Short mmCIF file of C-alpha atoms in Angstrom, two decimals:
data_model
loop_
_atom_site.label_atom_id
_atom_site.label_comp_id
_atom_site.label_asym_id
_atom_site.label_seq_id
_atom_site.Cartn_x
_atom_site.Cartn_y
_atom_site.Cartn_z
CA MET A 1 0.00 0.00 0.00
CA ASN A 2 1.08 3.57 -0.48
CA ASP A 3 -0.35 6.77 0.93
CA ASN A 4 1.43 9.94 -0.11
CA LYS A 5 1.20 13.29 1.58
CA GLU A 6 -1.78 15.51 0.86
CA PRO A 7 -1.52 17.34 -2.47
CA ASP A 8 -0.80 21.01 -2.65
CA ALA A 9 -3.73 23.34 -2.16
CA VAL A 10 -6.33 23.09 -4.87
CA HIS A 11 -5.86 25.82 -7.45
CA GLU A 12 -9.04 27.69 -8.23
CA SER A 13 -8.04 28.45 -11.78
CA GLN A 14 -8.99 31.45 -13.84
CA PRO A 15 -8.77 29.76 -17.24
CA GLN A 16 -9.19 31.97 -20.25
CA ALA A 17 -11.81 31.11 -22.81
CA VAL A 18 -10.73 30.92 -26.41
CA PRO A 19 -11.06 34.43 -27.88
CA TYR A 20 -13.43 33.22 -30.61
CA ALA A 21 -15.89 32.00 -28.02
CA ALA A 22 -15.57 35.34 -26.24
CA ALA A 23 -16.22 37.16 -29.51
CA VAL A 24 -19.44 35.23 -29.98
CA ALA A 25 -20.49 36.01 -26.42
CA ASP A 26 -19.90 39.69 -27.15
CA ASN A 27 -22.02 39.47 -30.30
CA GLU A 28 -19.00 39.81 -32.57
CA VAL A 29 -18.72 37.09 -35.17
CA PRO A 30 -15.86 37.16 -37.73
CA GLY A 31 -17.18 38.26 -41.11
CA ARG A 32 -20.32 39.80 -39.70
CA THR A 33 -21.59 42.88 -37.85
CA GLY A 34 -24.61 43.14 -35.64
CA ALA A 35 -26.01 41.24 -32.69
CA VAL A 36 -25.88 37.48 -32.86
CA ASP A 37 -28.99 37.04 -30.75
CA GLN A 38 -31.16 38.96 -33.20
CA GLY A 39 -30.86 36.03 -35.59
CA VAL A 40 -31.29 37.96 -38.87
CA GLU A 41 -29.58 40.95 -40.35
CA HIS A 42 -29.25 41.56 -44.07
CA GLY A 43 -30.19 38.02 -44.98
CA LEU A 44 -28.14 36.29 -42.24
CA ALA A 45 -30.01 33.73 -40.16
CA THR A 46 -28.91 31.34 -37.44
CA ALA A 47 -30.10 27.75 -37.33
CA THR A 48 -29.21 24.74 -35.25
CA ALA A 49 -27.26 22.49 -37.61
CA THR A 50 -26.54 18.77 -37.30
CA ASP A 51 -24.43 17.61 -34.36
CA GLN A 52 -25.74 20.37 -32.11
CA ALA A 53 -23.34 22.98 -33.49
CA ASP A 54 -24.68 26.43 -34.29
CA VAL A 55 -23.81 27.61 -37.79
CA ALA A 56 -24.74 30.85 -39.53
CA TYR A 57 -25.51 30.82 -43.25
CA THR A 58 -26.04 33.48 -45.89
CA HIS A 59 -28.74 32.67 -48.42
CA GLU A 60 -28.41 34.29 -51.82
CA GLY A 61 -31.44 35.76 -53.58
CA GLU A 62 -33.99 35.17 -50.81
CA THR A 63 -33.16 37.89 -48.31
CA ALA A 64 -36.74 39.18 -48.35
CA ALA A 65 -38.08 35.81 -47.23
CA LEU A 66 -36.00 36.05 -44.04
CA GLU A 67 -36.91 39.59 -43.03
CA GLY A 68 -38.23 39.70 -39.47
CA LEU A 69 -37.33 36.05 -38.76
CA GLN A 70 -36.28 35.44 -35.17
CA PRO A 71 -34.18 32.44 -34.13
CA PRO A 72 -36.05 29.71 -32.23
CA LYS A 73 -35.62 29.85 -28.47
CA SER A 74 -35.75 26.08 -28.13
CA ALA A 75 -35.78 22.90 -30.19
CA SER A 76 -39.53 22.57 -29.64
CA ASP A 77 -40.10 26.11 -30.91
CA ALA A 78 -37.99 25.33 -33.96
CA SER A 79 -40.00 22.18 -34.63
CA ALA A 80 -43.31 24.02 -34.29
CA ALA A 81 -42.13 26.78 -36.61
CA LEU A 82 -41.12 24.29 -39.22
CA GLN A 83 -44.37 22.36 -38.98
CA ASP A 84 -46.60 25.41 -39.35
CA GLY A 85 -44.51 26.82 -42.18
CA THR A 86 -43.37 30.00 -40.40
CA SER A 87 -39.71 29.17 -40.78
CA PRO A 88 -37.84 28.09 -43.92
CA LEU A 89 -34.92 26.77 -41.88
CA ALA A 90 -34.17 23.19 -40.85
CA ALA A 91 -33.21 22.49 -37.25
CA THR A 92 -32.12 19.52 -35.19
CA ALA A 93 -34.69 18.42 -32.66
CA GLY A 94 -34.01 18.08 -28.94
CA GLY A 95 -30.97 16.15 -27.78
CA SER A 96 -30.77 13.80 -30.73
CA ARG A 97 -27.93 14.56 -33.09
CA ASP A 98 -29.29 12.40 -35.87
CA THR A 99 -33.00 13.27 -35.87
CA GLN A 100 -33.92 16.21 -38.07
CA VAL A 101 -37.19 18.05 -38.30
CA PRO A 102 -38.41 17.72 -41.89
CA MET A 103 -38.77 20.88 -43.93
CA GLN A 104 -42.01 21.91 -45.56
CA GLU A 105 -42.38 20.70 -49.12
CA ASP A 106 -43.05 24.18 -50.48
CA GLN A 107 -40.29 24.21 -53.07
CA GLY A 108 -40.75 27.92 -53.66
CA ASN A 109 -39.57 28.81 -50.15
CA ARG A 110 -37.20 25.91 -49.57
CA LEU A 111 -33.52 26.75 -49.12
CA SER A 112 -31.15 24.69 -51.25
CA ALA A 113 -27.57 23.66 -50.49
CA GLU A 114 -26.39 25.38 -53.66
CA THR A 115 -27.45 28.81 -52.38
CA MET A 116 -26.28 28.49 -48.77
CA HIS A 117 -22.72 29.25 -47.76
CA MET A 118 -20.91 28.93 -44.45
CA GLN A 119 -20.66 32.31 -42.76
CA ALA A 120 -19.64 31.64 -39.16
CA LEU A 121 -19.39 28.91 -36.55
CA LEU A 122 -21.23 30.04 -33.42
CA SER A 123 -20.39 27.13 -31.11
CA LEU A 124 -18.42 23.90 -30.91
CA ASP A 125 -19.85 20.40 -31.16
CA SER A 126 -18.99 19.34 -27.63
CA GLN A 127 -21.09 16.16 -27.69
CA LYS A 128 -18.81 14.44 -30.19
CA ARG A 129 -15.88 12.62 -28.63
CA ASN A 130 -12.31 13.33 -29.78
CA ASN A 131 -13.50 16.32 -31.77
CA ILE A 132 -10.76 18.75 -30.73
CA HIS A 133 -7.16 18.37 -31.90
CA LEU A 134 -4.14 20.69 -31.87
CA LEU A 135 -2.33 20.96 -35.22
CA ASP A 136 0.26 23.40 -33.93
CA SER A 137 0.54 25.62 -30.87
CA ASN A 138 -2.33 27.90 -31.90
CA ILE A 139 -4.46 26.04 -34.48
CA VAL A 140 -7.32 23.89 -33.20
CA LEU A 141 -8.88 21.31 -35.52
CA THR A 142 -12.55 20.58 -34.92
CA SER A 143 -15.74 19.86 -36.87
CA ALA A 144 -19.37 20.92 -36.95
CA GLY A 145 -22.05 19.69 -39.29
CA THR A 146 -20.42 19.02 -42.66
CA ASN A 147 -17.51 21.39 -42.09
CA VAL A 148 -14.03 20.99 -40.64
CA ILE A 149 -12.90 24.11 -38.82
CA LEU A 150 -9.32 25.24 -38.20
CA LEU A 151 -9.55 27.83 -35.45
CA ASP A 152 -6.67 30.19 -34.68
CA ILE A 153 -7.08 30.74 -30.96
CA LEU A 154 -4.88 33.85 -30.98
CA THR A 155 -6.58 35.83 -33.74
CA CYS A 156 -10.06 34.31 -33.27
CA ARG A 157 -10.22 33.61 -36.99
CA PRO A 158 -11.67 30.32 -38.21
CA GLN A 159 -10.90 28.68 -41.54
CA TYR A 160 -13.63 26.44 -42.93
CA LEU A 161 -12.92 23.34 -44.96
CA PRO A 162 -16.09 21.99 -46.61
CA ILE A 163 -16.06 18.20 -46.70
CA PRO A 164 -17.98 16.20 -49.35
CA VAL A 165 -20.05 14.36 -46.75
CA SER A 166 -23.79 13.75 -46.84
CA GLY A 167 -24.55 13.27 -43.16
CA GLY A 168 -21.88 15.16 -41.26
CA VAL A 169 -18.52 14.31 -39.70
CA GLY A 170 -18.42 11.18 -37.56
CA ALA A 171 -14.72 10.89 -36.66
CA LEU A 172 -11.77 13.27 -36.66
CA ALA A 173 -8.10 12.54 -35.91
CA ALA A 174 -4.69 14.10 -36.53
CA SER A 175 -1.33 12.40 -36.99
CA THR A 176 1.35 12.70 -34.31
CA ASP A 177 3.41 15.10 -36.44
CA SER A 178 0.25 17.06 -37.39
CA ARG A 179 1.07 16.73 -41.09
CA HIS A 180 -2.18 14.86 -41.84
CA PHE A 181 -5.68 14.57 -40.47
CA VAL A 182 -8.54 12.24 -41.29
CA VAL A 183 -12.25 13.03 -41.53
CA GLY A 184 -14.60 10.06 -41.23
CA GLU A 185 -18.03 10.54 -42.76
CA LYS A 186 -21.52 9.87 -41.48
CA SER A 187 -23.32 8.88 -44.66
CA ARG A 188 -27.00 9.19 -45.53
CA HIS A 189 -26.59 7.38 -48.82
CA GLY A 190 -24.34 4.35 -49.20
CA ALA A 191 -21.14 3.45 -47.39
CA PRO A 192 -19.30 6.38 -45.75
CA LYS A 193 -15.81 7.43 -46.78
CA ALA A 194 -12.77 8.62 -44.86
CA TYR A 195 -10.89 11.60 -46.29
CA ILE A 196 -7.23 12.24 -45.47
CA TYR A 197 -5.91 15.80 -45.83
CA GLN A 198 -2.41 17.21 -45.72
CA TYR A 199 -1.68 20.08 -43.34
CA PRO A 200 -1.08 22.98 -43.76
CA SER A 201 -1.86 22.85 -47.50
CA LEU A 202 -5.31 21.26 -46.82
CA THR A 203 -5.02 19.19 -49.98
CA LEU A 204 -6.96 15.94 -50.16
CA GLU A 205 -4.39 13.12 -50.37
CA GLN A 206 -6.50 9.98 -50.07
CA THR A 207 -10.07 8.75 -49.92
CA LEU A 208 -10.73 5.46 -48.13
CA GLU A 209 -13.83 3.45 -48.93
CA HIS A 210 -15.77 0.48 -47.52
CA GLY A 211 -14.49 0.75 -43.96
CA THR A 212 -17.93 0.66 -42.34
CA GLU A 213 -21.62 0.59 -43.26
CA GLN A 214 -23.13 3.87 -42.01
CA ALA A 215 -20.75 6.09 -40.05
CA TYR A 216 -17.29 6.32 -38.53
CA SER A 217 -17.12 6.84 -34.76
CA ALA A 218 -13.35 6.87 -34.04
CA ALA A 219 -10.01 7.04 -35.85
CA ALA A 220 -6.30 7.22 -35.03
CA PHE A 221 -2.92 7.26 -36.78
CA ASN A 222 0.01 5.22 -35.52
CA THR A 223 3.12 7.07 -34.33
CA PRO A 224 5.04 6.87 -37.66
CA GLY A 225 1.89 8.04 -39.42
CA ASP A 226 1.79 5.36 -42.13
CA ARG A 227 -1.09 3.35 -40.64
CA LEU A 228 -4.62 4.40 -39.76
CA ALA A 229 -7.20 2.66 -37.59
CA THR A 230 -10.90 3.44 -37.96
CA VAL A 231 -13.97 2.16 -36.14
CA GLY A 232 -17.52 2.23 -37.46
CA SER A 233 -20.67 2.84 -35.47
CA TYR A 234 -23.93 0.87 -35.54
CA PRO A 235 -24.67 -1.60 -37.04
CA ASP A 236 -21.27 -3.16 -37.80
CA PHE A 237 -18.80 -1.54 -35.30
CA MET A 238 -16.01 -2.59 -37.66
CA LEU A 239 -12.36 -2.00 -36.73
CA THR A 240 -10.19 -1.51 -39.83
CA VAL A 241 -6.44 -1.03 -40.07
CA TRP A 242 -5.36 0.75 -43.26
CA ASP A 243 -2.23 1.39 -45.25
CA TRP A 244 -3.81 4.73 -45.97
CA LYS A 245 -1.26 5.98 -48.50
CA SER A 246 -2.08 3.11 -50.85
CA GLY A 247 -5.72 3.04 -49.79
CA CYS A 248 -5.49 -0.66 -48.93
CA THR A 249 -7.21 -2.44 -46.05
CA LEU A 250 -4.70 -4.44 -44.02
CA LEU A 251 -6.87 -6.01 -41.31
CA ARG A 252 -10.52 -5.98 -40.24
CA SER A 253 -12.49 -7.28 -37.27
CA LYS A 254 -15.65 -6.39 -35.39
CA ALA A 255 -14.53 -4.18 -32.51
CA PHE A 256 -17.49 -4.80 -30.19
CA SER A 257 -21.28 -5.10 -30.19
CA GLN A 258 -21.85 -1.62 -28.73
CA GLU A 259 -20.59 1.90 -29.31
CA VAL A 260 -16.82 2.36 -29.52
CA TYR A 261 -15.57 5.76 -28.34
CA CYS A 262 -11.83 5.51 -28.89
CA VAL A 263 -9.18 3.64 -30.82
CA SER A 264 -5.39 4.00 -30.66
CA PHE A 265 -2.14 2.32 -31.62
CA CYS A 266 0.19 1.48 -28.74
CA PRO A 267 3.28 3.73 -29.09
CA TYR A 268 5.51 1.17 -27.34
CA THR A 269 4.45 -2.17 -28.88
CA GLU A 270 4.41 -2.80 -32.61
CA GLY A 271 1.07 -4.11 -33.83
CA ALA A 272 -0.83 -3.43 -30.59
CA LEU A 273 -4.05 -1.40 -30.42
CA VAL A 274 -6.69 -0.53 -27.84
CA THR A 275 -10.38 0.24 -28.31
CA SER A 276 -12.85 1.32 -25.64
CA GLY A 277 -16.43 2.44 -25.29
CA THR A 278 -19.76 1.43 -23.83
CA GLY A 279 -19.13 -1.08 -21.04
CA HIS A 280 -15.79 -2.29 -22.35
CA ILE A 281 -12.11 -1.95 -23.12
CA ARG A 282 -10.41 -4.28 -25.60
CA PHE A 283 -6.76 -5.04 -26.25
CA TRP A 284 -5.72 -5.95 -29.79
CA SER A 285 -2.67 -7.50 -31.42
CA MET A 286 -1.73 -8.17 -35.01
CA ALA A 287 -0.84 -11.86 -34.81
CA ARG A 288 0.56 -14.11 -37.51
CA THR A 289 -1.43 -17.30 -38.00
CA PHE A 290 -1.38 -20.17 -40.50
CA THR A 291 -3.72 -18.16 -42.71
CA GLY A 292 -1.79 -14.91 -42.43
CA LEU A 293 -1.87 -11.78 -40.29
CA LYS A 294 -4.98 -11.48 -38.10
CA LEU A 295 -6.42 -9.00 -35.64
CA GLN A 296 -6.93 -10.71 -32.29
CA GLY A 297 -8.88 -8.90 -29.59
CA ASN A 298 -8.84 -9.61 -25.87
CA ILE A 299 -11.85 -8.19 -24.00
CA GLY A 300 -10.95 -6.70 -20.62
CA LYS A 301 -12.51 -8.63 -17.74
CA PHE A 302 -13.75 -6.33 -14.97
CA GLY A 303 -13.96 -9.18 -12.44
CA ASN A 304 -15.26 -7.88 -9.11
CA GLU A 305 -15.33 -4.30 -10.34
CA GLU A 306 -18.53 -2.84 -11.72
CA LEU A 307 -18.74 -2.78 -15.51
CA SER A 308 -17.91 0.71 -16.75
CA ASP A 309 -17.91 2.80 -19.89
CA VAL A 310 -14.33 3.73 -20.77
CA SER A 311 -13.76 7.14 -22.34
CA GLY A 312 -10.07 7.66 -21.61
CA TYR A 313 -7.00 5.46 -21.27
CA ALA A 314 -3.22 5.56 -21.66
CA ASP A 315 -0.62 2.97 -22.69
CA LEU A 316 2.41 2.47 -20.46
CA PRO A 317 5.86 1.37 -21.70
CA ASP A 318 5.68 -2.03 -19.97
CA GLY A 319 2.48 -3.02 -21.79
CA LYS A 320 0.02 -2.12 -19.04
CA VAL A 321 -2.91 0.21 -19.75
CA LEU A 322 -4.37 2.73 -17.30
CA CYS A 323 -8.01 3.74 -17.87
CA GLY A 324 -10.64 5.84 -16.16
CA ALA A 325 -13.91 4.48 -14.79
CA GLU A 326 -17.35 5.98 -14.32
CA ASP A 327 -17.08 5.85 -10.52
CA GLY A 328 -13.97 8.07 -10.52
CA SER A 329 -11.42 5.29 -10.02
CA LEU A 330 -8.45 4.47 -12.24
CA LEU A 331 -8.04 0.88 -13.42
CA MET A 332 -4.63 -0.61 -14.21
CA TRP A 333 -4.88 -3.39 -16.81
CA SER A 334 -2.38 -6.14 -17.56
CA GLY A 335 -3.04 -9.07 -19.87
CA GLY A 336 -6.76 -8.28 -20.14
CA LEU A 337 -7.26 -8.33 -16.35
CA ILE A 338 -7.44 -5.57 -13.76
CA LYS A 339 -4.11 -5.59 -11.92
CA PHE A 340 -5.32 -3.07 -9.32
CA VAL A 341 -7.75 -0.19 -8.77
CA VAL A 342 -6.33 3.25 -7.97
CA ARG A 343 -8.11 5.41 -5.40
CA GLN A 344 -7.04 8.20 -3.07
CA SER A 345 -8.34 6.27 -0.07
CA PRO A 346 -10.86 3.48 0.55
CA GLU A 347 -13.65 6.10 0.63
CA VAL A 348 -12.28 8.63 -1.88
CA PRO A 349 -11.86 7.87 -5.61
CA CYS A 350 -9.42 9.69 -7.85
CA HIS A 351 -12.23 11.90 -9.20
CA GLN A 352 -15.75 12.65 -8.00
CA GLY A 353 -17.45 11.42 -11.15
CA ALA A 354 -16.45 9.74 -14.39
CA VAL A 355 -12.82 10.01 -15.51
CA THR A 356 -12.96 11.14 -19.14
CA VAL A 357 -9.30 11.84 -19.97
CA VAL A 358 -6.13 9.88 -19.13
CA LEU A 359 -2.75 10.97 -20.52
CA ALA A 360 0.64 9.42 -19.78
CA GLU A 361 3.81 11.45 -20.33
CA HIS A 362 6.71 9.07 -19.87
CA ASN A 363 9.40 11.66 -20.57
CA LYS A 364 8.03 13.97 -17.86
CA GLN A 365 7.21 11.15 -15.45
CA ARG A 366 3.63 12.18 -14.92
CA ILE A 367 0.11 11.05 -15.65
CA LEU A 368 -2.74 13.50 -16.11
CA THR A 369 -6.39 12.72 -15.56
CA ALA A 370 -9.51 14.85 -15.92
CA GLY A 371 -13.19 14.23 -15.44
CA ASN A 372 -16.74 15.35 -14.93
CA ASP A 373 -15.85 16.92 -11.57
CA GLY A 374 -13.98 19.75 -13.34
CA PHE A 375 -10.58 18.71 -11.97
CA VAL A 376 -7.33 18.08 -13.80
CA LYS A 377 -4.99 16.01 -11.62
CA LEU A 378 -1.33 15.04 -11.91
CA TRP A 379 -0.05 11.68 -10.67
CA SER A 380 3.39 10.14 -10.29
CA PHE A 381 4.19 8.08 -13.38
CA SER A 382 6.76 5.92 -11.62
CA GLU A 383 4.57 5.13 -8.62
CA LEU A 384 1.66 4.05 -10.79
CA SER A 385 3.70 2.06 -13.31
CA GLU A 386 5.64 0.23 -10.56
CA ALA A 387 2.73 -0.17 -8.15
CA ASP A 388 1.26 -3.40 -6.86
CA SER A 389 -1.94 -3.81 -4.89
CA GLY A 390 -0.55 -6.31 -2.40
CA GLU A 391 -1.86 -9.68 -1.31
CA ASP A 392 -4.91 -8.64 0.73
CA SER A 393 -6.44 -6.03 -1.53
CA GLN A 394 -6.79 -5.13 -5.18
CA TYR A 395 -6.64 -1.41 -4.38
CA PHE A 396 -3.66 0.91 -4.58
CA PHE A 397 -4.01 4.20 -2.74
CA LEU A 398 -2.28 7.28 -4.09
CA ARG A 399 -2.60 11.04 -3.70
CA PRO A 400 -2.20 13.35 -6.70
CA LEU A 401 0.95 15.43 -6.98
CA ASP A 402 -1.12 18.45 -7.87
CA GLN A 403 -4.61 19.34 -9.01
CA LEU A 404 -6.38 22.18 -10.75
CA HIS A 405 -10.08 22.98 -10.42
CA LEU A 406 -11.49 24.52 -13.60
CA GLY A 407 -14.78 25.62 -12.10
CA VAL A 408 -18.12 24.39 -10.83
CA GLY A 409 -20.06 22.59 -13.53
CA PHE A 410 -17.03 22.19 -15.80
CA ARG A 411 -17.03 18.66 -17.30
CA VAL A 412 -13.81 17.95 -19.16
CA ARG A 413 -14.02 16.35 -22.61
CA SER A 414 -10.54 17.08 -24.02
CA LEU A 415 -7.10 17.93 -22.68
CA LEU A 416 -4.43 19.07 -25.15
CA TRP A 417 -0.90 20.20 -24.32
CA GLN A 418 -0.15 23.55 -25.95
CA ALA A 419 3.28 24.81 -24.82
CA GLN A 420 5.24 25.92 -21.75
CA GLY A 421 2.83 24.62 -19.15
CA ARG A 422 -0.28 25.77 -21.02
CA TRP A 423 -3.05 23.31 -21.81
CA LEU A 424 -6.22 23.62 -23.83
CA VAL A 425 -9.21 22.11 -22.05
CA GLY A 426 -12.47 21.38 -23.84
CA ASP A 427 -15.63 20.94 -21.80
CA GLU A 428 -19.02 19.36 -22.37
CA ALA A 429 -20.71 22.75 -22.78
CA GLY A 430 -18.73 23.53 -25.93
CA SER A 431 -16.03 25.90 -24.67
CA ILE A 432 -12.25 25.68 -24.94
CA MET A 433 -10.22 27.16 -22.11
CA GLN A 434 -6.53 27.67 -21.56
CA ALA A 435 -5.15 26.50 -18.22
CA SER A 436 -1.68 26.48 -16.69
CA ILE A 437 -0.44 23.20 -15.25
CA LEU A 438 3.18 23.93 -14.42
CA HIS A 439 4.25 20.83 -12.47
CA GLY A 440 6.99 19.12 -14.47
CA ASP A 441 7.04 21.65 -17.35
#
């Protein structure tokens, strides 16, 4: 057992919101003048687009039809307006990201895709997992609706990259060197595609086909950047490993029978991958058999621990995997079994609520976790990687080296290292904040 000293005093942080979000809050949207909350000015209207991201569009030639239109105050208001014909705009209903309120069939008033152009992104799609990536120290890669957005967090200026997708963006991932990123489609018609772009030129280098049936839910490059793993959503949940430069499928296997949130290549073991999601974590290897190379998956067995959704995990150099659990504990896995459960004490878990992010930085000898309690916590890498629960218990007790509280109600979705102790933190409400976590930097 191990019980370190109490951590330093909790830092009540004053994280700074990304300037673009602040500009929206102050009714200043790049490329537009006037108050955002008025909804219409000179033909500009706001509508709730797919994936719960707010997007503003300019419609050519039908400005008069939008005069006096006010934005809906709620999803139900939007639905009612569409049903009674008082609004020509489509909106997403309620909390469902895939259910759309049908437009009226009056072709004379119906807005067409050919006459609508992206004007401004008014919020981030915070409900989509792994939807925020850092391409360099100041450029954030994200997506909303059918657009990929590159947001300069210093100048507040977004750059929009229209993607030829029919149902929106399902998965987004960037390579380790940030020279490429992949956009996995959610398709309304036929099998979805995955598009690979070069950065910073934003040229389309490859299009991958037949990786899943309806939509991609997760994607990741390996460390060298020559392999790509993708996972499909319902109904097939197919895990595919690609030689993306040639466009060839290397290996395929069903990842699980429920939603898969994350996929990654192990940076320390060649041919090893991990997937996780609803009620599971799975450990994969590319094994040579009599019939050739195969993907073999080993489902993690929770044993006496309660089954948990797994949103965040980290590979360790010795082959173990540390993941977060819904009850706030950390689970150390080895060989598909839980080696031990990490808590601060028998009564106190690592976080008060689900652990959503786990990052391991071997070179800095630290592990970072974040969760729905609004805390980012730092843990000793060496103590966790060398720990053992002992003979009488499967628990290992450890205090964090340091911790940062981002604010009441802040539920962390993403944690991205920026530079010199600065981190970008994305929360469930759709904001990106900058926080300083100096320990070890």
